[in-house]
XYZ file of C-alpha atoms in Angstrom:
693
model
C 20.337 -45.863 -19.472
C 18.099 -43.558 -21.647
C 14.578 -42.458 -20.878
C 11.528 -44.065 -22.302
C 9.761 -40.706 -22.247
C 8.954 -38.976 -25.488
C 7.066 -36.020 -24.147
C 5.825 -34.438 -20.865
C 2.722 -32.437 -20.990
C 2.364 -30.111 -18.096
C -1.367 -29.387 -18.935
C -0.662 -25.703 -18.227
C -4.091 -24.388 -19.306
C -6.123 -27.026 -17.449
C -3.962 -26.744 -14.283
C -3.625 -22.904 -14.197
C -7.429 -22.601 -14.582
C -7.930 -24.919 -11.646
C -5.310 -23.149 -9.572
C -6.683 -19.768 -10.396
C -3.515 -18.568 -12.118
C -4.693 -18.494 -15.798
C -4.896 -14.734 -15.652
C -1.114 -14.741 -15.443
C -0.492 -17.255 -18.260
C -1.731 -20.512 -19.703
C 1.627 -21.061 -21.537
C 3.646 -22.044 -18.361
C 2.665 -24.050 -15.358
C 1.812 -21.923 -12.325
C 0.171 -23.766 -9.365
C -0.608 -23.174 -5.724
C 0.677 -25.389 -2.867
C -1.307 -28.090 -1.175
C -3.488 -28.484 -4.207
C -3.249 -31.327 -6.822
C -2.113 -30.608 -10.390
C -1.940 -32.959 -13.392
C 0.783 -33.933 -15.806
C 0.957 -36.538 -18.573
C 3.892 -38.569 -19.392
C 4.078 -39.934 -22.948
C 6.151 -42.985 -24.122
C 7.570 -43.806 -27.558
C 6.877 -47.388 -27.004
C 3.830 -49.368 -25.660
C 3.811 -50.582 -22.108
C 7.127 -48.942 -21.308
C 5.837 -46.666 -18.620
C 5.180 -48.531 -15.381
C 3.871 -46.243 -12.671
C 5.465 -48.303 -9.937
C 8.876 -47.661 -11.426
C 8.513 -43.866 -11.774
C 10.547 -41.620 -9.613
C 9.991 -37.726 -9.578
C 12.191 -35.080 -8.324
C 11.184 -31.503 -7.573
C 13.615 -28.944 -6.484
C 13.960 -25.183 -6.043
C 16.912 -22.800 -5.423
C 20.506 -22.856 -6.214
C 21.385 -25.563 -3.613
C 18.428 -27.890 -3.380
C 18.317 -29.969 -0.207
C 15.987 -32.579 1.132
C 16.970 -31.631 4.574
C 15.920 -27.960 4.004
C 12.787 -28.915 2.151
C 13.867 -27.482 -1.189
C 14.154 -30.833 -2.880
C 11.987 -33.856 -2.781
C 12.312 -37.337 -4.445
C 9.183 -39.335 -4.492
C 7.474 -42.167 -6.232
C 3.894 -43.058 -7.338
C 1.654 -44.179 -4.425
C -1.554 -45.983 -4.422
C -2.705 -43.704 -1.597
C -1.794 -40.125 -0.584
C 1.100 -40.042 1.764
C 1.490 -37.534 4.676
C 0.488 -33.994 3.890
C 3.990 -32.877 4.630
C 5.584 -34.520 1.676
C 5.093 -34.340 -2.084
C 3.028 -37.207 -3.547
C 1.863 -38.591 -6.901
C -0.998 -40.916 -7.777
C -2.085 -42.323 -11.135
C -4.984 -40.435 -12.442
C -5.174 -42.236 -15.883
C -3.067 -44.683 -17.746
C -2.953 -46.117 -21.236
C -0.425 -48.211 -23.221
C 1.662 -45.190 -24.122
C 0.893 -42.599 -21.404
C 0.397 -42.028 -17.761
C -1.390 -39.034 -16.209
C -0.291 -38.281 -12.646
C -1.915 -36.191 -10.002
C 0.869 -34.441 -8.044
C 0.242 -32.795 -4.803
C 2.623 -30.365 -2.945
C 2.635 -29.925 0.711
C 0.722 -26.922 2.023
C 3.902 -25.631 3.546
C 6.234 -26.009 0.618
C 8.513 -23.270 -0.281
C 7.100 -21.021 -2.941
C 9.141 -20.151 -6.100
C 10.320 -21.633 -9.305
C 10.755 -25.395 -9.422
C 12.267 -27.924 -11.775
C 10.702 -31.310 -12.219
C 12.587 -34.434 -13.539
C 11.433 -37.988 -13.952
C 13.208 -41.361 -13.889
C 11.146 -44.069 -15.636
C 13.158 -46.938 -14.165
C 15.678 -47.449 -11.228
C 18.604 -47.860 -13.396
C 18.545 -44.303 -14.758
C 21.383 -42.182 -13.323
C 19.817 -38.788 -14.457
C 16.079 -38.047 -14.733
C 14.420 -36.862 -17.792
C 13.771 -33.085 -17.525
C 10.021 -32.590 -17.356
C 10.077 -28.862 -17.313
C 9.664 -26.057 -14.806
C 6.732 -24.646 -12.811
C 6.084 -21.912 -10.242
C 4.562 -22.727 -6.813
C 2.579 -19.954 -5.073
C 0.894 -19.551 -1.667
C -2.721 -20.865 -1.562
C -5.447 -18.927 0.163
C -7.976 -21.633 -0.963
C -6.082 -24.444 0.952
C -7.097 -24.849 4.622
C -3.806 -26.187 5.526
C -1.846 -23.118 4.189
C -0.963 -20.399 6.600
C -2.614 -17.884 4.296
C -5.910 -19.634 4.064
C -8.859 -17.240 3.823
C -12.159 -18.845 4.237
C -14.436 -16.379 2.521
C -14.576 -16.612 -1.268
C -15.688 -12.998 -1.763
C -12.697 -11.807 0.315
C -10.291 -14.141 -1.715
C -11.599 -12.459 -4.865
C -10.920 -8.987 -3.449
C -7.780 -9.574 -1.686
C -5.945 -11.982 -4.083
C -7.683 -11.732 -7.527
C -8.670 -8.066 -7.815
C -6.257 -6.335 -10.042
C -7.213 -2.856 -9.187
C -8.358 -0.956 -6.223
C -8.658 2.352 -4.260
C -6.202 4.041 -1.975
C -7.375 6.666 0.318
C -5.517 10.077 0.816
C -6.450 13.557 1.911
C -7.162 14.322 5.612
C -9.395 12.989 8.305
C -12.054 15.621 7.471
C -11.572 15.483 3.617
C -11.123 11.836 2.651
C -10.236 11.456 -1.062
C -9.700 8.358 -3.013
C -7.513 7.508 -5.913
C -7.592 4.536 -8.173
C -4.536 2.221 -8.220
C -3.821 -0.420 -10.872
C -2.227 -3.313 -8.984
C -1.814 -5.447 -12.210
C -0.441 -8.498 -10.208
C -1.472 -10.903 -13.130
C 0.307 -9.057 -16.009
C 2.361 -11.734 -17.620
C 5.769 -10.485 -16.567
C 4.949 -9.463 -12.937
C 5.290 -12.880 -11.422
C 8.878 -13.175 -12.545
C 9.667 -9.672 -11.254
C 8.166 -10.569 -7.888
C 10.310 -13.652 -7.703
C 13.360 -11.603 -8.611
C 12.553 -9.364 -5.664
C 12.999 -12.352 -3.351
C 16.179 -13.482 -5.157
C 17.879 -10.126 -4.690
C 17.085 -9.680 -1.027
C 20.233 -9.509 1.225
C 19.245 -12.579 3.143
C 19.169 -14.579 -0.034
C 22.556 -13.238 -1.088
C 24.087 -14.176 2.274
C 22.674 -17.668 2.495
C 20.671 -18.660 -0.530
C 19.871 -22.214 0.642
C 18.433 -20.939 3.899
C 16.498 -18.282 2.299
C 14.832 -20.526 -0.253
C 13.982 -22.912 2.559
C 12.512 -20.007 4.464
C 10.093 -19.250 1.596
C 7.630 -21.796 2.967
C 6.727 -19.134 5.604
C 4.519 -16.198 4.647
C 5.750 -14.356 7.766
C 9.297 -14.520 6.420
C 8.347 -13.688 2.805
C 6.163 -10.755 3.697
C 8.928 -9.289 5.952
C 11.517 -9.610 3.160
C 9.067 -7.956 0.589
C 8.523 -5.073 3.205
C 12.253 -4.399 3.063
C 12.702 -4.874 -0.584
C 9.945 -2.481 -1.786
C 12.105 0.352 -0.477
C 15.900 0.698 -1.430
C 17.315 2.006 1.806
C 19.360 -1.078 2.653
C 19.367 -3.145 -0.489
C 18.767 -3.070 -4.294
C 15.039 -2.579 -3.631
C 12.298 -1.374 -5.814
C 11.634 2.288 -4.868
C 13.480 5.246 -3.646
C 11.488 7.528 -1.392
C 11.556 11.269 -1.586
C 9.450 13.761 0.337
C 9.379 17.345 -0.723
C 8.975 19.110 -4.147
C 12.225 18.334 -5.983
C 11.932 15.169 -8.112
C 14.660 15.941 -10.605
C 15.964 12.662 -12.144
C 12.841 10.849 -11.598
C 9.070 10.799 -11.417
C 7.000 12.647 -8.742
C 5.267 10.096 -6.493
C 1.870 11.540 -7.300
C 2.299 10.729 -11.004
C 2.097 6.972 -10.713
C -1.232 5.306 -11.649
C -0.222 1.843 -10.508
C 2.444 -0.659 -9.790
C 3.126 -2.257 -13.128
C 5.222 0.582 -14.721
C 7.114 0.842 -11.502
C 8.021 -2.911 -11.294
C 8.831 -3.058 -15.008
C 11.165 0.083 -14.664
C 12.977 -1.690 -11.726
C 13.342 -4.836 -13.842
C 15.311 -2.799 -16.391
C 17.998 -1.757 -13.852
C 17.979 -4.198 -10.965
C 20.783 -2.302 -9.379
C 18.944 1.005 -9.317
C 15.693 1.892 -7.599
C 12.829 3.582 -9.337
C 12.491 7.268 -8.466
C 10.409 8.260 -6.573
C 7.843 6.781 -4.021
C 5.925 7.926 -1.053
C 3.798 5.916 1.365
C 0.814 5.143 -0.917
C 3.190 4.206 -3.767
C 5.176 1.786 -1.479
C 1.916 0.332 -0.235
C 0.392 -0.052 -3.705
C 3.406 -1.859 -5.065
C 3.687 -4.211 -1.935
C 0.144 -5.059 -2.410
C 0.784 -6.077 -5.923
C 3.670 -8.331 -4.956
C 1.880 -10.063 -2.008
C -1.227 -10.742 -4.083
C 0.860 -12.054 -6.947
C 2.656 -14.478 -4.571
C -0.751 -15.580 -3.177
C -0.855 -13.763 0.123
C -4.156 -12.020 0.662
C -3.441 -8.298 0.901
C -5.203 -4.947 1.259
C -4.001 -1.350 1.264
C -4.900 0.582 4.529
C -4.853 4.334 5.298
C -4.491 5.691 8.742
C -5.441 9.286 9.237
C -3.677 11.541 11.750
C -0.894 9.016 11.854
C 1.812 9.549 14.476
C 5.511 9.061 13.969
C 6.834 8.745 17.455
C 10.659 8.781 17.307
C 11.116 8.982 21.120
C 9.099 6.074 22.070
C 7.154 7.926 24.702
C 3.806 7.815 23.067
C 3.771 11.531 22.921
C 3.964 13.752 19.791
C 5.067 17.145 20.656
C 4.090 19.963 18.302
C 5.506 23.409 18.567
C 4.122 26.736 17.430
C 5.581 30.273 17.661
C 3.425 32.646 19.501
C 2.548 34.310 16.150
C 1.249 31.118 14.737
C 4.011 29.763 12.481
C 5.000 26.220 13.124
C 8.672 25.543 13.209
C 9.734 23.200 10.420
C 12.243 21.047 12.284
C 10.627 18.437 14.654
C 11.563 14.736 14.924
C 8.003 13.806 16.043
C 5.314 14.341 13.538
C 1.624 13.532 12.700
C 0.966 12.741 9.105
C -2.234 13.759 7.540
C -2.440 10.113 6.477
C -0.079 7.191 6.186
C -0.543 4.188 4.013
C 0.559 0.632 4.769
C -0.784 -2.772 3.809
C -2.254 -5.732 5.726
C -1.366 -9.272 4.831
C -3.550 -12.182 5.958
C -1.714 -15.145 7.625
C -1.546 -17.362 10.652
C 0.952 -16.495 13.360
C 2.044 -19.835 14.958
C 5.335 -18.133 15.894
C 3.497 -16.134 18.529
C 2.166 -17.369 21.934
C -1.563 -17.852 22.315
C -2.038 -18.845 18.592
C -4.638 -18.534 16.998
C -5.255 -15.357 18.964
C -3.011 -13.294 16.579
C -3.910 -14.925 13.298
C -5.550 -12.799 10.573
C -4.606 -9.330 9.298
C -1.011 -8.223 9.810
C 0.364 -4.782 9.374
C 3.221 -4.518 6.898
C 4.722 -1.200 6.090
C 7.334 -0.866 3.356
C 7.746 2.955 3.699
C 11.272 3.413 5.145
C 10.844 5.114 8.539
C 12.546 3.303 11.411
C 14.944 0.384 11.471
C 13.728 -3.052 12.442
C 16.458 -5.628 13.180
C 18.802 -3.178 11.407
C 16.746 -3.005 8.234
C 14.109 -0.440 7.077
C 11.017 -2.718 7.133
C 8.017 -2.967 9.352
C 5.926 -6.039 10.366
C 4.140 -8.296 10.200
C 2.442 -6.895 13.300
C -0.899 -8.472 14.268
C -3.674 -6.003 14.162
C -5.323 -7.731 17.126
C -2.142 -7.237 19.121
C -2.238 -3.540 18.234
C -5.693 -3.199 19.467
C -4.907 -4.769 22.910
C -1.528 -3.118 23.384
C 0.479 -6.264 23.176
C 3.630 -4.485 22.202
C 6.034 -7.320 23.308
C 5.278 -9.283 20.279
C 6.864 -9.593 16.873
C 7.213 -7.512 14.808
C 7.454 -3.825 15.443
C 4.364 -3.512 17.551
C 5.502 -0.445 19.584
C 5.999 1.632 16.461
C 2.589 0.483 14.926
C 0.758 1.101 18.150
C 2.076 4.623 18.447
C 0.942 5.359 14.837
C -2.712 4.742 15.799
C -2.731 5.578 19.528
C -0.108 8.227 20.572
C -1.124 11.360 22.416
C -0.454 14.777 21.123
C 0.875 17.872 23.055
C 0.715 21.323 21.665
C 3.291 23.874 22.736
C 3.668 27.597 22.170
C 7.156 29.089 21.943
C 6.979 32.481 23.450
C 8.930 35.524 22.393
C 11.375 35.122 25.350
C 11.986 31.458 24.220
C 9.879 29.852 26.988
C 7.449 27.054 26.109
C 3.832 26.889 27.222
C 1.846 23.718 26.994
C -1.610 24.600 25.815
C -3.227 21.321 24.789
C -3.041 17.625 25.495
C -5.027 15.674 22.946
C -5.464 11.828 23.755
C -8.009 11.138 20.911
C -7.036 12.661 17.551
C -4.178 10.272 16.433
C -5.314 7.196 14.514
C -8.694 8.320 12.913
C -10.897 6.879 10.108
C -8.484 3.955 9.393
C -9.781 2.988 5.904
C -9.560 0.387 3.192
C -11.606 -0.539 0.192
C -14.748 -2.593 0.820
C -14.988 -6.193 -0.469
C -16.745 -6.246 -3.856
C -17.466 -2.565 -4.096
C -15.831 0.893 -4.198
C -17.133 1.907 -1.009
C -14.775 2.864 1.854
C -14.609 0.554 4.924
C -13.795 2.105 8.227
C -11.711 -0.450 10.195
C -10.565 1.721 13.091
C -12.063 -0.532 15.641
C -9.893 -3.361 14.509
C -6.909 -1.257 15.716
C -8.227 0.334 18.831
C -10.934 0.412 21.281
C -13.220 3.439 20.917
C -11.565 6.661 21.989
C -12.449 7.893 25.394
C -13.311 4.522 26.712
C -11.723 2.788 29.670
C -10.619 -0.034 27.502
C -8.762 2.275 25.154
C -6.727 3.781 28.079
C -6.166 0.299 29.521
C -4.660 -0.761 26.186
C -2.449 2.299 26.181
C -1.126 1.377 29.571
C -0.732 -2.284 28.571
C 1.313 -1.053 25.628
C 3.784 0.750 27.995
C 3.881 -2.085 30.388
C 4.781 -4.761 27.824
C 7.400 -2.762 25.747
C 10.889 -1.790 26.631
C 10.742 0.722 23.785
C 7.798 2.707 25.078
C 7.516 4.690 28.298
C 4.596 6.373 30.011
C 4.062 10.035 29.225
C 5.247 12.222 32.063
C 2.205 13.410 33.956
C 1.692 17.214 33.650
C -0.963 19.405 34.899
C -3.682 19.958 32.367
C -3.647 23.547 31.127
C -6.792 25.469 31.924
C -9.115 25.944 28.901
C -8.524 29.393 27.345
C -11.164 31.975 27.674
C -10.726 33.162 24.177
C -12.387 30.742 21.711
C -10.909 30.548 18.170
C -12.251 28.644 15.284
C -11.335 28.545 11.619
C -14.087 27.797 9.022
C -14.281 27.587 5.245
C -16.646 29.796 3.480
C -16.948 27.364 0.598
C -15.208 24.181 -0.721
C -11.686 25.106 -1.550
C -10.957 24.629 -5.203
C -7.457 24.410 -6.546
C -6.997 27.308 -8.842
C -9.364 29.652 -7.059
C -8.933 31.930 -3.985
C -9.521 30.290 -0.580
C -11.985 32.272 1.625
C -11.883 31.429 5.373
C -13.356 33.167 8.433
C -11.870 33.210 11.827
C -14.505 33.193 14.732
C -13.488 34.552 18.099
C -15.472 34.593 21.370
C -14.762 35.543 24.934
C -16.897 35.865 28.163
C -15.217 39.208 29.022
C -14.097 42.071 26.883
C -10.660 41.656 25.425
C -8.270 43.387 23.128
C -6.729 40.638 21.052
C -3.790 40.441 18.650
C -4.773 37.890 16.063
C -2.040 36.169 13.893
C -3.189 34.055 10.936
C -0.761 31.996 8.935
C -0.981 29.716 5.929
C 1.793 27.233 5.150
C 2.104 24.474 2.513
C 1.979 21.192 4.363
C 3.257 17.872 2.886
C 0.900 14.933 3.749
C 3.606 13.666 6.280
C 3.065 16.670 8.431
C 6.232 18.647 7.289
C 5.617 22.203 6.567
C 7.281 22.995 3.284
C 6.969 26.845 2.824
C 5.100 29.896 4.027
C 2.376 31.327 1.721
C 1.013 34.383 3.470
C 0.113 35.703 6.923
C -1.765 38.386 8.518
C -1.846 40.252 11.851
C -4.787 42.261 13.180
C -5.698 43.934 16.483
C -9.352 43.256 17.235
C -11.733 43.818 20.179
C -13.767 40.812 21.292
C -16.955 41.608 23.229
C -18.653 39.329 25.687
C -21.429 36.995 24.341
C -20.704 38.211 20.868
C -18.957 36.294 18.042
C -16.383 38.326 16.130
C -15.733 37.161 12.624
C -12.480 38.065 10.821
C -12.163 37.187 7.002
C -8.947 35.617 5.824
C -8.160 35.020 2.133
C -5.490 32.869 0.609
C -5.228 34.070 -2.965
C -4.394 31.536 -5.797
C -1.731 34.004 -6.946
C -0.017 33.325 -3.700
C -0.507 29.715 -3.063
C -0.433 28.394 -6.685
C 3.289 28.285 -7.169
C 3.739 26.469 -3.790
C 1.393 23.560 -4.373
C 3.240 20.861 -6.250
C 1.098 17.704 -5.964
C 0.651 18.366 -2.330
C -2.828 19.920 -2.303
C -2.709 20.789 1.461
C -2.447 23.970 3.398
C -2.175 24.310 7.184
C -3.836 27.500 8.445
C -3.056 28.538 12.046
C -4.717 31.236 14.054
C -3.170 32.371 17.356
C -5.168 34.906 19.559
C -3.033 36.717 22.174
C -4.605 38.861 24.928
C -2.795 42.188 24.864
C -3.155 42.506 28.664
C -2.205 38.989 29.535
C 0.603 36.905 28.171
C -0.937 33.799 29.849
C -4.138 34.057 27.797
C -3.304 32.548 24.398
C -5.619 30.410 22.216
C -4.611 28.470 19.079
C -6.682 27.040 16.280
C -5.551 25.147 13.135
C -7.163 23.776 10.113
C -5.997 21.632 7.218
C -7.211 22.818 3.887
C -7.470 20.093 1.264
C -7.969 21.591 -2.254
C -10.302 19.890 -4.588
C -8.965 19.544 -8.197
C -10.827 20.794 -11.348
C -12.942 18.073 -13.135
C -11.182 15.575 -15.243
C -13.030 12.635 -16.934
C -12.576 9.454 -18.752
C -15.170 7.333 -20.524
C -15.057 4.327 -22.829
C -16.393 4.526 -26.313
C -17.638 1.156 -28.006
C -18.724 -2.351 -27.155
C -16.336 -3.682 -24.508
C -15.382 -7.192 -25.706
C -12.044 -8.940 -25.358
C -9.775 -8.432 -28.397
C -12.134 -5.844 -29.982
C -10.894 -2.224 -30.592
C -12.161 0.444 -28.203
C -11.550 4.028 -27.450
C -11.155 6.002 -24.176
C -12.225 9.668 -24.265
C -10.437 11.888 -21.913
C -11.445 15.552 -21.287
C -10.038 18.417 -19.168
C -10.921 22.094 -19.228
C -8.504 24.781 -18.053
C -10.287 26.756 -15.273
C -7.567 29.373 -14.922
C -7.310 32.896 -16.550
C -3.868 31.894 -17.765
C -2.689 29.186 -20.010
C -1.601 25.778 -18.635
C 1.908 24.804 -19.705
C 3.921 21.584 -19.942
C 0.745 19.496 -20.138
C 0.736 15.753 -20.303
C -1.932 13.005 -20.046
C -0.959 9.447 -19.032
C -3.410 6.488 -19.382
C -2.873 3.009 -18.028
C -4.923 -0.086 -17.266
C -3.931 -3.733 -16.735
C -5.685 -6.062 -19.205
C -6.618 -3.055 -21.384
C -3.332 -1.372 -22.252
C -0.084 -3.355 -22.600
C 1.901 -0.257 -21.559
C 0.997 3.244 -20.451
C 0.046 5.818 -23.117
C 1.435 9.307 -22.767
C 0.197 12.417 -24.804
C 1.883 15.724 -24.409
C 0.548 19.261 -25.000
C 2.796 22.296 -24.787
C -0.018 24.555 -23.521
C -3.731 24.703 -23.019
C -5.251 28.231 -23.185
C -7.573 29.815 -20.609
C -11.028 28.226 -20.656
C -10.096 25.774 -23.368
C -10.845 22.095 -23.319
C -8.561 19.268 -24.292
C -10.240 16.108 -25.780
C -7.983 13.045 -26.148
C -8.844 9.725 -27.688
C -6.857 6.652 -26.802
C -7.401 3.702 -28.956
C -6.908 0.286 -27.162
C -7.703 -3.371 -27.446
C -8.494 -5.218 -24.189
C -6.604 -8.486 -24.027
C -8.259 -9.816 -20.868
C -11.806 -10.230 -19.938
C -13.552 -9.268 -16.726
C -13.873 -5.942 -14.708
C -10.918 -3.809 -15.608
C -9.992 -0.161 -14.768
C -8.607 2.636 -16.768
C -6.674 5.344 -14.813
C -5.594 8.670 -16.204
C -3.216 11.297 -14.871
C -3.395 15.022 -16.101
C -0.177 16.865 -15.242
C 0.998 20.478 -15.974
C 3.081 23.186 -14.400
C 0.000 24.678 -12.706
C -1.763 21.441 -11.661
C 0.122 18.447 -10.596
C -1.098 15.025 -11.247
C -4.972 15.254 -11.308
C -6.479 11.656 -11.413
C -9.576 10.163 -12.864
C -10.602 6.544 -13.544
C -13.439 4.323 -14.788
C -14.236 0.598 -14.591
C -14.848 -1.280 -17.764
C -16.648 -4.724 -17.828
C -14.902 -6.644 -20.601
C -16.946 -9.550 -22.073
C -15.134 -12.747 -22.891
C -14.428 -13.251 -26.607
C -16.458 -15.987 -28.209
C -15.666 -17.539 -31.568
C -19.295 -18.736 -31.943
């Protein structure tokens, strides 16, 4: 029997606005689970649509199943049915049309659905009513991702741009990141990420059913953002050789990366490092409806041995050996996703922010992924819970041991540091560009009894961690060594330091000072310069020794990793036991780079971005390029190239653009050349809604 339906109106614009998805599109239906949406059925003949005879079917996945929750057949009820089921009610009716209010369960699987309608029981096949996408719903109290505060929902779900923190604990820097989760093609790319995950390929029916669970979905996304075990989005590379791809420091946001991945699903985008992995994962989770924020942990430990100790080795002349399995990263970026954890004992104790780390470091259940790990469990040392708690706990709370390798090959322990790992854990504040320090979410204050109790609890609960072996504390050295900057180090200029030495007794000292290029993950890439001096330190007198790192020596070594580790080792000539060590991480400040907007910022009205950069060097800059991007402002990144920029000269570049979305948007620009790698700048633009009046 044929259908009486002549048309089905999914009311996309009205529904999407109500479901806060209109920023993605108003041309297709995109709704959030647990929340009612409307559709209107039109008939070609009067009185042919009888609500009590209507039967609707929604289904998702390649093998829809009512038993697995990926298919539901339901009729029109006079009252709402159990919240666990789909239901429909008559919103409005006329002789030739019926408007239905359809509500999905708050735990329905997310993804793309098809909808069909039978207008009478005798129909064998329903009328195709179209397709829609169902997302997680942080506005729905029954959804596991429910977030009660509207300002936080606006920040962690709706904000399309943000800040990622880099640098070091002492020199925190920020970079703008364009998440772009509401660009029109990003949603389909995010769903494709789920479809290509190995679990889906192994058992699609089970995978689509499990997509009701944000714990499962976020763990899948964590694995799929890297490409170590699957056809994931990004290939990681640490070092200075990025041939065949793009330096991780060049990216301005997630959109270009996800679009590049879409072109070649079988090949990852080259290349990413932790902040790139984190930025892309934040885009995907926000797009799918899971509240998410990017987090930076300074002095972040990578404990490969599971003993909560990070061993760091130095030669007695100050150079740190390059090969060491354990490491402390200047900073490490991951994300937090907001969700309930009913899978854990003591729920709701562990509800809330969960650590998710897509950077490939260690295996978790045989896959390079990490989390979700409850932040509250990290704080208390509850390392026996899912997922990956021992590794995350060590990242923020391991102890550091410093060893000197003497000339005869023996090792001397000179320092045990229980406080420096896990510092200034940072994220962007809600509703502003201020940095929020969330360290106390992860650990009790350093030096307190509660912090050490959590440390012991972590060891007690985990079969992957063990208590550090007790060792006698090394007596404090009598020679005091400090490294200080004479002024703020600027990339492109000589770096002037001073080494300060003190001793309570007269000493003849051999002072070794070394400068090495350090990648942000703690790996020492290359030696820059070194100096050895014999000095005499007199009692109660501070001796200052100048040390300069010329740009002519460090410039060619710095390739987007503006960090230099300086180490000073003072050896008493009369006593091999009297050795002191000091180290300092030098973060270089880049030359000024600016971007401003010219014109009245109104949706669909032409504007210009003015970008300026002046060469501060005495030599020409070569192979220069400027890349500008911004979701809602530019449909794709704009790139301008300049063969060279002479000494002292300024480049002024105008980028015409027409904003196609209203609201607060962000332009991000990158200046790159052979001498300075990937200098960033950004500006926010408040785009007014276009009005025809």
